[in-house]
Amino acid sequence: MKNYWLYLNPETFLWSDETSILIYNSAEGLSHKFSRTKQLDQLTEQFKDLSNLYCIEITEKELADPTTLQFVDTIIESQSGNLTEALASVKKPIQLPPILNLQCDRKKLKLNDSRSIGENVVSYLNQVDIYLNSSTIVEKGSDYIPAVNELLQSVPEKFYIDYNIIIESSISPTVLGHLIKQLESIKREKTIHLHYHELENLNSLIFNAFPNDLQLKILVKSPIEYNLLEKIHKQVEKAQIRTIWNFVIQSEQEYEQAVLFINTNRIEDYELSPTYNGNNISFFEENIYLTEDDLKSPALNKREIFAHQAINTNNFGKLILRPNRKIYTGIHSKPVGELGNSLKEVLIQVMQTESSWFKIRNMEPCNNCVYQWLCPSPSDYEIAINKPNLCHIKN
């Protein structure tokens, strides 16, 4: 009776839950699911034993089992691994299982006294959202923007960071002009977020005075005044302002309207932002929730899988600065600092706490699901809807 070596490639992940076994080839971006059997459980347990180095011995008798044979055939056909005869003259194939090993893991940094958790911590920052209202811009004696600038001074110029200036209240042309002048102190490329209604009364002087390092993101939310929207589109095009159009989508009808406006005006830079309003859960269930078919070919590479296991890919590297001078990592999170703290102090606090940077799918029911690390990181949608898993997969 012949014996064989069955091995999985280093790009292949193997997971199991109470009912299923999943093989995911991160090089091909494809997953293959099997129902658990006694025979397959024995094989997967051997694969999970690190001492076997992702290579196990399988007999000709075991391959006679139809379920086992289908499992092995799928591994070979999907290029997730291979089968080779175990001959005395041939060494056992050795493969390295895909195991997450973070050199900058927070627990390691805390335990290793020879290294500081603050080492290169600023390099983790990749986005800063600065919220403003009229009082923080024009109130006499307000030092909000200078304090923001002071906080950001320690970011090396070589780091590319998205700076978003988000206007929370109604703003006049005079106030916007004052703000643009103040933002000159922040020597970075920035994006200013404004509802399209706030652009209605802005004169050509404001449009033509937009500095080169300032990009405009226009928020479009229903109900939409299309005549005004067309007018603003012509103005920003004429002034050659770098513009992103952000359409808030709460229904399929709003989606269709947004697409019509985008196509009619040949807009290239745009975003479609589904938004939960408390009454459109059916829209989310039909269009946003994931299905099992969505996860058959998620096209995630090995690095992206590791990222899902360690960090929240939606929030990691993000700081939010609010007019109350508090600093947050997410819109639903607790403060991690305040203006007046050094950026390094704030980021060390983020790394040492269970901030939204590190909210991953290690909670129920996701931690009991075979697709746990193929799903996107938890987002603000889950918090708004009050449901931990936005999917149609039953565990």
CSV table of C-alpha atoms in Angstrom, one decimal:
chain,number,residue,atom,x,y,z
A,1,MET,CA,0.0,0.0,0.0
A,2,LYS,CA,1.4,3.4,-1.0
A,3,ASN,CA,1.8,6.3,1.3
A,4,TYR,CA,1.7,10.0,0.2
A,5,TRP,CA,2.8,13.4,1.5
A,6,LEU,CA,-0.1,15.9,1.4
A,7,TYR,CA,1.0,19.5,1.9
A,8,LEU,CA,-0.5,22.9,1.8
A,9,ASN,CA,1.3,25.9,0.2
A,10,PRO,CA,2.4,28.8,2.5
A,11,GLU,CA,-0.2,31.1,0.8
A,12,THR,CA,-3.0,28.7,1.9
A,13,PHE,CA,-5.1,29.2,5.0
A,14,LEU,CA,-7.0,26.4,6.7
A,15,TRP,CA,-9.9,27.2,9.2
A,16,SER,CA,-12.7,25.2,10.7
A,17,ASP,CA,-15.8,25.8,12.8
A,18,GLU,CA,-18.4,23.5,14.3
A,19,THR,CA,-19.7,22.3,11.0
A,20,SER,CA,-17.3,23.3,8.3
A,21,ILE,CA,-13.7,23.3,7.0
A,22,LEU,CA,-12.5,26.1,4.8
A,23,ILE,CA,-9.4,26.3,2.6
A,24,TYR,CA,-8.5,29.7,1.3
A,25,ASN,CA,-5.8,30.2,-1.3
A,26,SER,CA,-4.7,33.8,-0.8
A,27,ALA,CA,-2.6,33.7,-4.0
A,28,GLU,CA,-5.7,33.0,-6.0
A,29,GLY,CA,-8.2,34.8,-3.8
A,30,LEU,CA,-10.5,31.8,-3.7
A,31,SER,CA,-12.1,29.8,-0.9
A,32,HIS,CA,-13.4,26.2,-0.8
A,33,LYS,CA,-15.7,24.9,1.9
A,34,PHE,CA,-16.2,21.3,3.1
A,35,SER,CA,-18.6,19.7,5.6
A,36,ARG,CA,-16.7,18.3,8.6
A,37,THR,CA,-16.3,14.5,8.8
A,38,LYS,CA,-14.3,12.3,11.1
A,39,GLN,CA,-11.7,11.7,8.4
A,40,LEU,CA,-11.4,15.4,7.4
A,41,ASP,CA,-11.1,16.4,11.1
A,42,GLN,CA,-8.2,14.1,11.5
A,43,LEU,CA,-6.4,15.6,8.5
A,44,THR,CA,-7.0,19.2,9.5
A,45,GLU,CA,-5.9,18.6,13.1
A,46,GLN,CA,-2.6,17.2,11.7
A,47,PHE,CA,-2.2,20.3,9.4
A,48,LYS,CA,-2.8,22.6,12.4
A,49,ASP,CA,0.0,20.8,14.3
A,50,LEU,CA,2.9,23.2,13.7
A,51,SER,CA,5.4,20.4,14.1
A,52,ASN,CA,4.2,18.9,10.9
A,53,LEU,CA,5.1,22.0,9.0
A,54,TYR,CA,1.9,22.0,6.8
A,55,CYS,CA,2.8,18.5,5.5
A,56,ILE,CA,1.1,15.3,6.6
A,57,GLU,CA,1.3,11.6,5.6
A,58,ILE,CA,-1.8,10.1,4.0
A,59,THR,CA,-2.4,6.5,3.0
A,60,GLU,CA,-3.8,5.0,-0.1
A,61,LYS,CA,-6.6,3.5,2.1
A,62,GLU,CA,-7.5,7.0,3.4
A,63,LEU,CA,-7.7,8.3,-0.2
A,64,ALA,CA,-10.2,5.6,-1.0
A,65,ASP,CA,-12.7,7.5,1.1
A,66,PRO,CA,-14.8,9.7,-1.3
A,67,THR,CA,-14.9,12.7,1.0
A,68,THR,CA,-11.2,12.6,1.6
A,69,LEU,CA,-10.5,12.2,-2.1
A,70,GLN,CA,-12.6,15.2,-3.0
A,71,PHE,CA,-10.8,17.2,-0.3
A,72,VAL,CA,-7.4,16.3,-1.7
A,73,ASP,CA,-8.5,16.8,-5.3
A,74,THR,CA,-9.7,20.3,-4.5
A,75,ILE,CA,-6.4,21.1,-2.8
A,76,ILE,CA,-4.5,20.1,-5.9
A,77,GLU,CA,-6.9,21.6,-8.5
A,78,SER,CA,-7.1,24.9,-6.7
A,79,GLN,CA,-3.2,25.0,-6.4
A,80,SER,CA,-3.6,25.2,-2.7
A,81,GLY,CA,-1.2,22.4,-2.1
A,82,ASN,CA,-0.1,19.1,-3.7
A,83,LEU,CA,0.3,15.3,-3.2
A,84,THR,CA,3.5,13.4,-3.7
A,85,GLU,CA,4.4,9.8,-3.1
A,86,ALA,CA,6.3,9.2,0.1
A,87,LEU,CA,9.4,7.4,-1.1
A,88,ALA,CA,12.4,6.5,1.1
A,89,SER,CA,14.6,8.4,-1.4
A,90,VAL,CA,12.5,11.6,-1.2
A,91,LYS,CA,12.6,14.0,1.8
A,92,LYS,CA,9.4,15.1,3.3
A,93,PRO,CA,8.3,18.4,1.8
A,94,ILE,CA,8.4,21.3,4.3
A,95,GLN,CA,6.1,24.3,4.1
A,96,LEU,CA,5.7,27.3,6.4
A,97,PRO,CA,2.1,27.8,7.6
A,98,PRO,CA,0.8,31.3,7.3
A,99,ILE,CA,1.1,32.5,10.9
A,100,LEU,CA,0.8,36.1,12.0
A,101,ASN,CA,4.0,37.3,13.7
A,102,LEU,CA,4.0,41.0,14.4
A,103,GLN,CA,7.4,42.3,15.4
A,104,CYS,CA,5.6,45.4,16.8
A,105,ASP,CA,2.9,43.5,18.5
A,106,ARG,CA,1.6,45.5,21.5
A,107,LYS,CA,2.0,42.7,24.0
A,108,LYS,CA,5.6,42.1,22.9
A,109,LEU,CA,6.4,45.8,23.2
A,110,LYS,CA,5.0,46.0,26.7
A,111,LEU,CA,7.0,42.9,27.9
A,112,ASN,CA,10.3,43.9,26.2
A,113,ASP,CA,11.9,46.5,28.4
A,114,SER,CA,14.7,47.0,25.9
A,115,ARG,CA,12.3,48.7,23.4
A,116,SER,CA,10.0,51.6,23.9
A,117,ILE,CA,6.4,51.3,22.7
A,118,GLY,CA,6.9,54.8,21.4
A,119,GLU,CA,9.5,53.8,18.9
A,120,ASN,CA,8.4,55.0,15.5
A,121,VAL,CA,4.8,55.2,16.8
A,122,VAL,CA,4.1,58.3,14.6
A,123,SER,CA,4.6,56.1,11.5
A,124,TYR,CA,1.3,54.3,12.3
A,125,LEU,CA,-0.7,57.5,11.7
A,126,ASN,CA,-2.3,57.8,8.2
A,127,GLN,CA,-5.4,59.9,8.6
A,128,VAL,CA,-6.5,62.9,10.7
A,129,ASP,CA,-10.1,64.2,10.6
A,130,ILE,CA,-10.4,67.7,12.0
A,131,TYR,CA,-13.9,68.8,12.8
A,132,LEU,CA,-14.8,72.4,12.8
A,133,ASN,CA,-17.8,74.6,13.5
A,134,SER,CA,-18.2,78.4,13.1
A,135,SER,CA,-17.1,79.2,16.6
A,136,THR,CA,-13.8,77.3,16.3
A,137,ILE,CA,-13.1,79.3,13.1
A,138,VAL,CA,-14.0,82.9,13.9
A,139,GLU,CA,-14.6,83.1,17.7
A,140,LYS,CA,-12.3,85.8,19.1
A,141,GLY,CA,-9.3,84.2,20.9
A,142,SER,CA,-10.0,80.7,19.5
A,143,ASP,CA,-6.7,78.9,19.2
A,144,TYR,CA,-8.3,75.6,18.0
A,145,ILE,CA,-6.6,75.5,14.5
A,146,PRO,CA,-3.2,76.7,15.9
A,147,ALA,CA,-3.4,74.0,18.5
A,148,VAL,CA,-4.2,71.4,15.8
A,149,ASN,CA,-1.3,72.6,13.8
A,150,GLU,CA,1.0,72.4,16.8
A,151,LEU,CA,-0.1,68.8,17.4
A,152,LEU,CA,0.7,67.8,13.8
A,153,GLN,CA,4.1,69.5,13.7
A,154,SER,CA,5.8,66.3,14.8
A,155,VAL,CA,4.6,64.4,11.7
A,156,PRO,CA,7.6,64.0,9.4
A,157,GLU,CA,7.0,65.4,5.9
A,158,LYS,CA,8.0,62.1,4.3
A,159,PHE,CA,4.8,60.5,5.8
A,160,TYR,CA,1.7,60.8,3.5
A,161,ILE,CA,-1.3,61.4,5.7
A,162,ASP,CA,-4.9,62.3,4.7
A,163,TYR,CA,-6.0,65.5,6.4
A,164,ASN,CA,-9.7,66.0,6.3
A,165,ILE,CA,-11.3,69.3,7.4
A,166,ILE,CA,-14.9,68.5,8.2
A,167,ILE,CA,-17.3,71.5,8.6
A,168,GLU,CA,-20.2,70.6,11.0
A,169,SER,CA,-22.2,73.8,10.9
A,170,SER,CA,-23.5,76.3,8.4
A,171,ILE,CA,-20.8,78.6,7.1
A,172,SER,CA,-20.8,81.9,5.3
A,173,PRO,CA,-18.4,83.0,2.5
A,174,THR,CA,-16.6,85.3,4.9
A,175,VAL,CA,-16.1,82.5,7.4
A,176,LEU,CA,-15.0,80.1,4.8
A,177,GLY,CA,-12.5,82.6,3.5
A,178,HIS,CA,-11.2,83.1,7.0
A,179,LEU,CA,-10.9,79.3,7.4
A,180,ILE,CA,-8.9,78.9,4.2
A,181,LYS,CA,-6.5,81.6,5.4
A,182,GLN,CA,-6.1,79.8,8.7
A,183,LEU,CA,-5.5,76.5,7.1
A,184,GLU,CA,-2.4,77.9,5.4
A,185,SER,CA,-0.6,77.3,8.7
A,186,ILE,CA,-1.1,73.5,8.3
A,187,LYS,CA,1.6,72.9,5.7
A,188,ARG,CA,0.0,69.7,4.3
A,189,GLU,CA,-2.4,68.7,1.5
A,190,LYS,CA,-5.9,68.9,2.9
A,191,THR,CA,-9.5,68.0,1.9
A,192,ILE,CA,-12.3,70.3,3.1
A,193,HIS,CA,-15.7,68.6,3.5
A,194,LEU,CA,-18.8,70.7,2.8
A,195,HIS,CA,-22.4,70.0,2.2
A,196,TYR,CA,-23.4,71.3,-1.3
A,197,HIS,CA,-25.9,73.7,0.3
A,198,GLU,CA,-23.0,75.5,2.0
A,199,LEU,CA,-21.5,76.2,-1.5
A,200,GLU,CA,-24.7,77.9,-2.8
A,201,ASN,CA,-23.8,81.5,-1.8
A,202,LEU,CA,-20.1,81.3,-2.3
A,203,ASN,CA,-18.9,83.9,-4.8
A,204,SER,CA,-16.4,83.5,-7.5
A,205,LEU,CA,-13.7,85.1,-5.2
A,206,ILE,CA,-13.9,82.1,-2.9
A,207,PHE,CA,-13.8,79.6,-5.7
A,208,ASN,CA,-10.9,81.3,-7.4
A,209,ALA,CA,-9.0,81.7,-4.1
A,210,PHE,CA,-8.8,77.9,-3.4
A,211,PRO,CA,-5.1,77.1,-2.7
A,212,ASN,CA,-3.4,74.3,-4.6
A,213,ASP,CA,-2.9,72.2,-1.4
A,214,LEU,CA,-6.7,72.2,-0.6
A,215,GLN,CA,-9.1,69.7,-2.2
A,216,LEU,CA,-12.9,70.0,-2.0
A,217,LYS,CA,-15.2,67.1,-1.0
A,218,ILE,CA,-18.8,67.9,-1.7
A,219,LEU,CA,-21.4,66.0,0.4
A,220,VAL,CA,-24.6,65.3,-1.5
A,221,LYS,CA,-27.6,64.1,0.6
A,222,SER,CA,-31.3,63.7,-0.1
A,223,PRO,CA,-33.4,65.7,-0.8
A,224,ILE,CA,-31.4,67.0,-3.7
A,225,GLU,CA,-31.9,70.2,-5.5
A,226,TYR,CA,-30.5,69.3,-8.9
A,227,ASN,CA,-30.5,72.8,-10.4
A,228,LEU,CA,-28.2,73.9,-7.5
A,229,LEU,CA,-26.1,70.8,-7.8
A,230,GLU,CA,-25.6,71.5,-11.6
A,231,LYS,CA,-24.7,75.1,-10.8
A,232,ILE,CA,-22.0,74.1,-8.2
A,233,HIS,CA,-20.6,71.5,-10.6
A,234,LYS,CA,-20.1,74.1,-13.2
A,235,GLN,CA,-18.5,76.5,-10.7
A,236,VAL,CA,-15.9,74.0,-9.4
A,237,GLU,CA,-15.1,72.9,-12.9
A,238,LYS,CA,-14.6,76.4,-14.1
A,239,ALA,CA,-12.4,77.3,-11.1
A,240,GLN,CA,-10.5,74.0,-11.7
A,241,ILE,CA,-10.8,73.0,-8.0
A,242,ARG,CA,-9.8,69.4,-7.3
A,243,THR,CA,-13.2,67.9,-6.2
A,244,ILE,CA,-14.5,64.7,-4.9
A,245,TRP,CA,-18.3,64.2,-4.9
A,246,ASN,CA,-19.6,62.2,-1.9
A,247,PHE,CA,-23.1,60.9,-2.4
A,248,VAL,CA,-24.9,59.7,0.8
A,249,ILE,CA,-27.0,56.6,-0.3
A,250,GLN,CA,-30.0,55.5,1.9
A,251,SER,CA,-32.0,53.6,-0.7
A,252,GLU,CA,-31.8,52.1,-4.2
A,253,GLN,CA,-33.6,55.1,-5.6
A,254,GLU,CA,-31.0,57.5,-4.2
A,255,TYR,CA,-28.3,55.2,-5.7
A,256,GLU,CA,-29.9,55.4,-9.1
A,257,GLN,CA,-30.2,59.2,-8.9
A,258,ALA,CA,-26.5,59.5,-7.9
A,259,VAL,CA,-25.4,57.3,-10.7
A,260,LEU,CA,-27.5,59.3,-13.2
A,261,PHE,CA,-25.9,62.6,-12.0
A,262,ILE,CA,-22.4,61.1,-12.1
A,263,ASN,CA,-22.9,59.8,-15.7
A,264,THR,CA,-24.6,62.9,-17.0
A,265,ASN,CA,-21.9,65.2,-15.7
A,266,ARG,CA,-19.0,62.7,-16.5
A,267,ILE,CA,-17.8,62.9,-12.9
A,268,GLU,CA,-14.7,60.7,-12.4
A,269,ASP,CA,-13.9,61.4,-8.7
A,270,TYR,CA,-16.8,60.3,-6.5
A,271,GLU,CA,-17.8,58.2,-3.5
A,272,LEU,CA,-21.0,56.4,-2.8
A,273,SER,CA,-21.6,56.2,1.0
A,274,PRO,CA,-24.4,53.9,2.2
A,275,THR,CA,-25.9,55.4,5.4
A,276,TYR,CA,-28.1,53.8,8.0
A,277,ASN,CA,-30.9,56.1,9.1
A,278,GLY,CA,-32.8,53.8,11.4
A,279,ASN,CA,-35.5,53.0,8.9
A,280,ASN,CA,-33.6,51.5,5.9
A,281,ILE,CA,-32.5,48.1,7.3
A,282,SER,CA,-34.0,46.3,4.3
A,283,PHE,CA,-31.7,48.4,2.0
A,284,PHE,CA,-28.7,47.3,4.0
A,285,GLU,CA,-29.8,43.6,4.1
A,286,GLU,CA,-30.3,43.5,0.4
A,287,ASN,CA,-27.3,45.5,-0.7
A,288,ILE,CA,-24.7,45.8,2.0
A,289,TYR,CA,-24.9,42.5,4.0
A,290,LEU,CA,-22.4,39.8,2.8
A,291,THR,CA,-23.5,36.5,1.6
A,292,GLU,CA,-21.6,33.2,1.4
A,293,ASP,CA,-21.2,33.7,-2.3
A,294,ASP,CA,-19.4,37.0,-1.7
A,295,LEU,CA,-16.8,35.1,0.4
A,296,LYS,CA,-16.1,32.4,-2.1
A,297,SER,CA,-13.7,34.8,-4.0
A,298,PRO,CA,-12.9,37.7,-1.7
A,299,ALA,CA,-9.5,38.3,-3.5
A,300,LEU,CA,-7.7,39.0,-0.2
A,301,ASN,CA,-3.9,38.4,-0.2
A,302,LYS,CA,-2.0,36.9,2.8
A,303,ARG,CA,-1.0,40.3,4.1
A,304,GLU,CA,-4.7,41.5,4.1
A,305,ILE,CA,-5.7,38.4,6.0
A,306,PHE,CA,-3.0,39.1,8.6
A,307,ALA,CA,-4.2,42.6,8.9
A,308,HIS,CA,-7.8,41.4,9.6
A,309,GLN,CA,-6.4,39.3,12.4
A,310,ALA,CA,-4.4,42.1,14.1
A,311,ILE,CA,-6.0,45.5,13.4
A,312,ASN,CA,-9.2,47.2,12.3
A,313,THR,CA,-8.5,48.1,8.7
A,314,ASN,CA,-11.2,50.7,8.7
A,315,ASN,CA,-9.9,52.7,11.7
A,316,PHE,CA,-6.2,51.8,12.1
A,317,GLY,CA,-4.0,54.9,11.9
A,318,LYS,CA,-7.0,57.4,12.2
A,319,LEU,CA,-7.3,60.2,14.7
A,320,ILE,CA,-10.4,62.5,15.0
A,321,LEU,CA,-10.0,66.0,16.5
A,322,ARG,CA,-13.2,67.5,17.8
A,323,PRO,CA,-14.1,71.2,18.6
A,324,ASN,CA,-14.3,70.1,22.3
A,325,ARG,CA,-10.4,69.7,22.0
A,326,LYS,CA,-10.7,65.9,22.6
A,327,ILE,CA,-9.0,63.4,20.4
A,328,TYR,CA,-10.6,60.1,19.3
A,329,THR,CA,-9.9,57.1,17.2
A,330,GLY,CA,-13.5,56.6,16.0
A,331,ILE,CA,-16.8,58.5,16.0
A,332,HIS,CA,-18.2,56.1,18.6
A,333,SER,CA,-15.0,55.7,20.7
A,334,LYS,CA,-13.8,57.3,24.0
A,335,PRO,CA,-11.2,60.1,24.0
A,336,VAL,CA,-7.5,59.0,23.9
A,337,GLY,CA,-6.1,62.5,24.5
A,338,GLU,CA,-6.7,66.2,24.0
A,339,LEU,CA,-5.1,69.1,22.2
A,340,GLY,CA,-2.1,70.1,24.3
A,341,ASN,CA,-0.8,66.5,24.5
A,342,SER,CA,2.1,65.6,22.2
A,343,LEU,CA,1.2,63.5,19.2
A,344,LYS,CA,3.6,60.8,20.5
A,345,GLU,CA,1.8,60.7,23.9
A,346,VAL,CA,-1.6,60.4,22.1
A,347,LEU,CA,-0.5,57.5,19.9
A,348,ILE,CA,1.2,55.6,22.7
A,349,GLN,CA,-2.1,55.8,24.6
A,350,VAL,CA,-3.9,54.5,21.5
A,351,MET,CA,-1.4,51.6,21.3
A,352,GLN,CA,-1.8,50.7,24.9
A,353,THR,CA,-5.6,50.6,25.1
A,354,GLU,CA,-8.3,48.7,23.3
A,355,SER,CA,-9.1,51.5,20.9
A,356,SER,CA,-11.1,51.2,17.7
A,357,TRP,CA,-7.7,50.7,15.9
A,358,PHE,CA,-7.7,47.1,17.3
A,359,LYS,CA,-11.4,46.1,17.1
A,360,ILE,CA,-11.3,42.8,15.1
A,361,ARG,CA,-13.8,40.0,14.5
A,362,ASN,CA,-12.9,38.1,17.7
A,363,MET,CA,-16.4,38.4,19.2
A,364,GLU,CA,-19.5,36.3,18.8
A,365,PRO,CA,-20.8,35.2,16.5
A,366,CYS,CA,-17.9,36.0,14.2
A,367,ASN,CA,-15.4,34.0,16.3
A,368,ASN,CA,-17.4,30.9,15.7
A,369,CYS,CA,-17.6,31.4,11.9
A,370,VAL,CA,-15.3,29.8,9.3
A,371,TYR,CA,-15.2,33.0,7.3
A,372,GLN,CA,-14.1,35.0,10.4
A,373,TRP,CA,-10.9,36.5,8.8
A,374,LEU,CA,-12.3,36.9,5.2
A,375,CYS,CA,-14.9,39.4,6.3
A,376,PRO,CA,-14.1,43.1,6.4
A,377,SER,CA,-13.1,44.6,9.8
A,378,PRO,CA,-16.0,45.8,12.0
A,379,SER,CA,-17.2,49.3,11.0
A,380,ASP,CA,-19.4,52.1,12.2
A,381,TYR,CA,-22.3,50.3,10.4
A,382,GLU,CA,-22.3,47.5,13.0
A,383,ILE,CA,-22.5,50.1,15.8
A,384,ALA,CA,-25.3,52.1,14.1
A,385,ILE,CA,-27.3,49.0,13.3
A,386,ASN,CA,-26.5,47.4,16.7
A,387,LYS,CA,-25.6,44.1,15.1
A,388,PRO,CA,-22.0,42.6,15.3
A,389,ASN,CA,-22.1,40.8,11.9
A,390,LEU,CA,-23.6,42.3,8.8
A,391,CYS,CA,-24.1,39.1,6.8
A,392,HIS,CA,-26.6,36.4,5.9
A,393,ILE,CA,-24.3,33.6,7.0
A,394,LYS,CA,-25.9,31.4,9.7
A,395,ASN,CA,-23.5,29.9,12.2
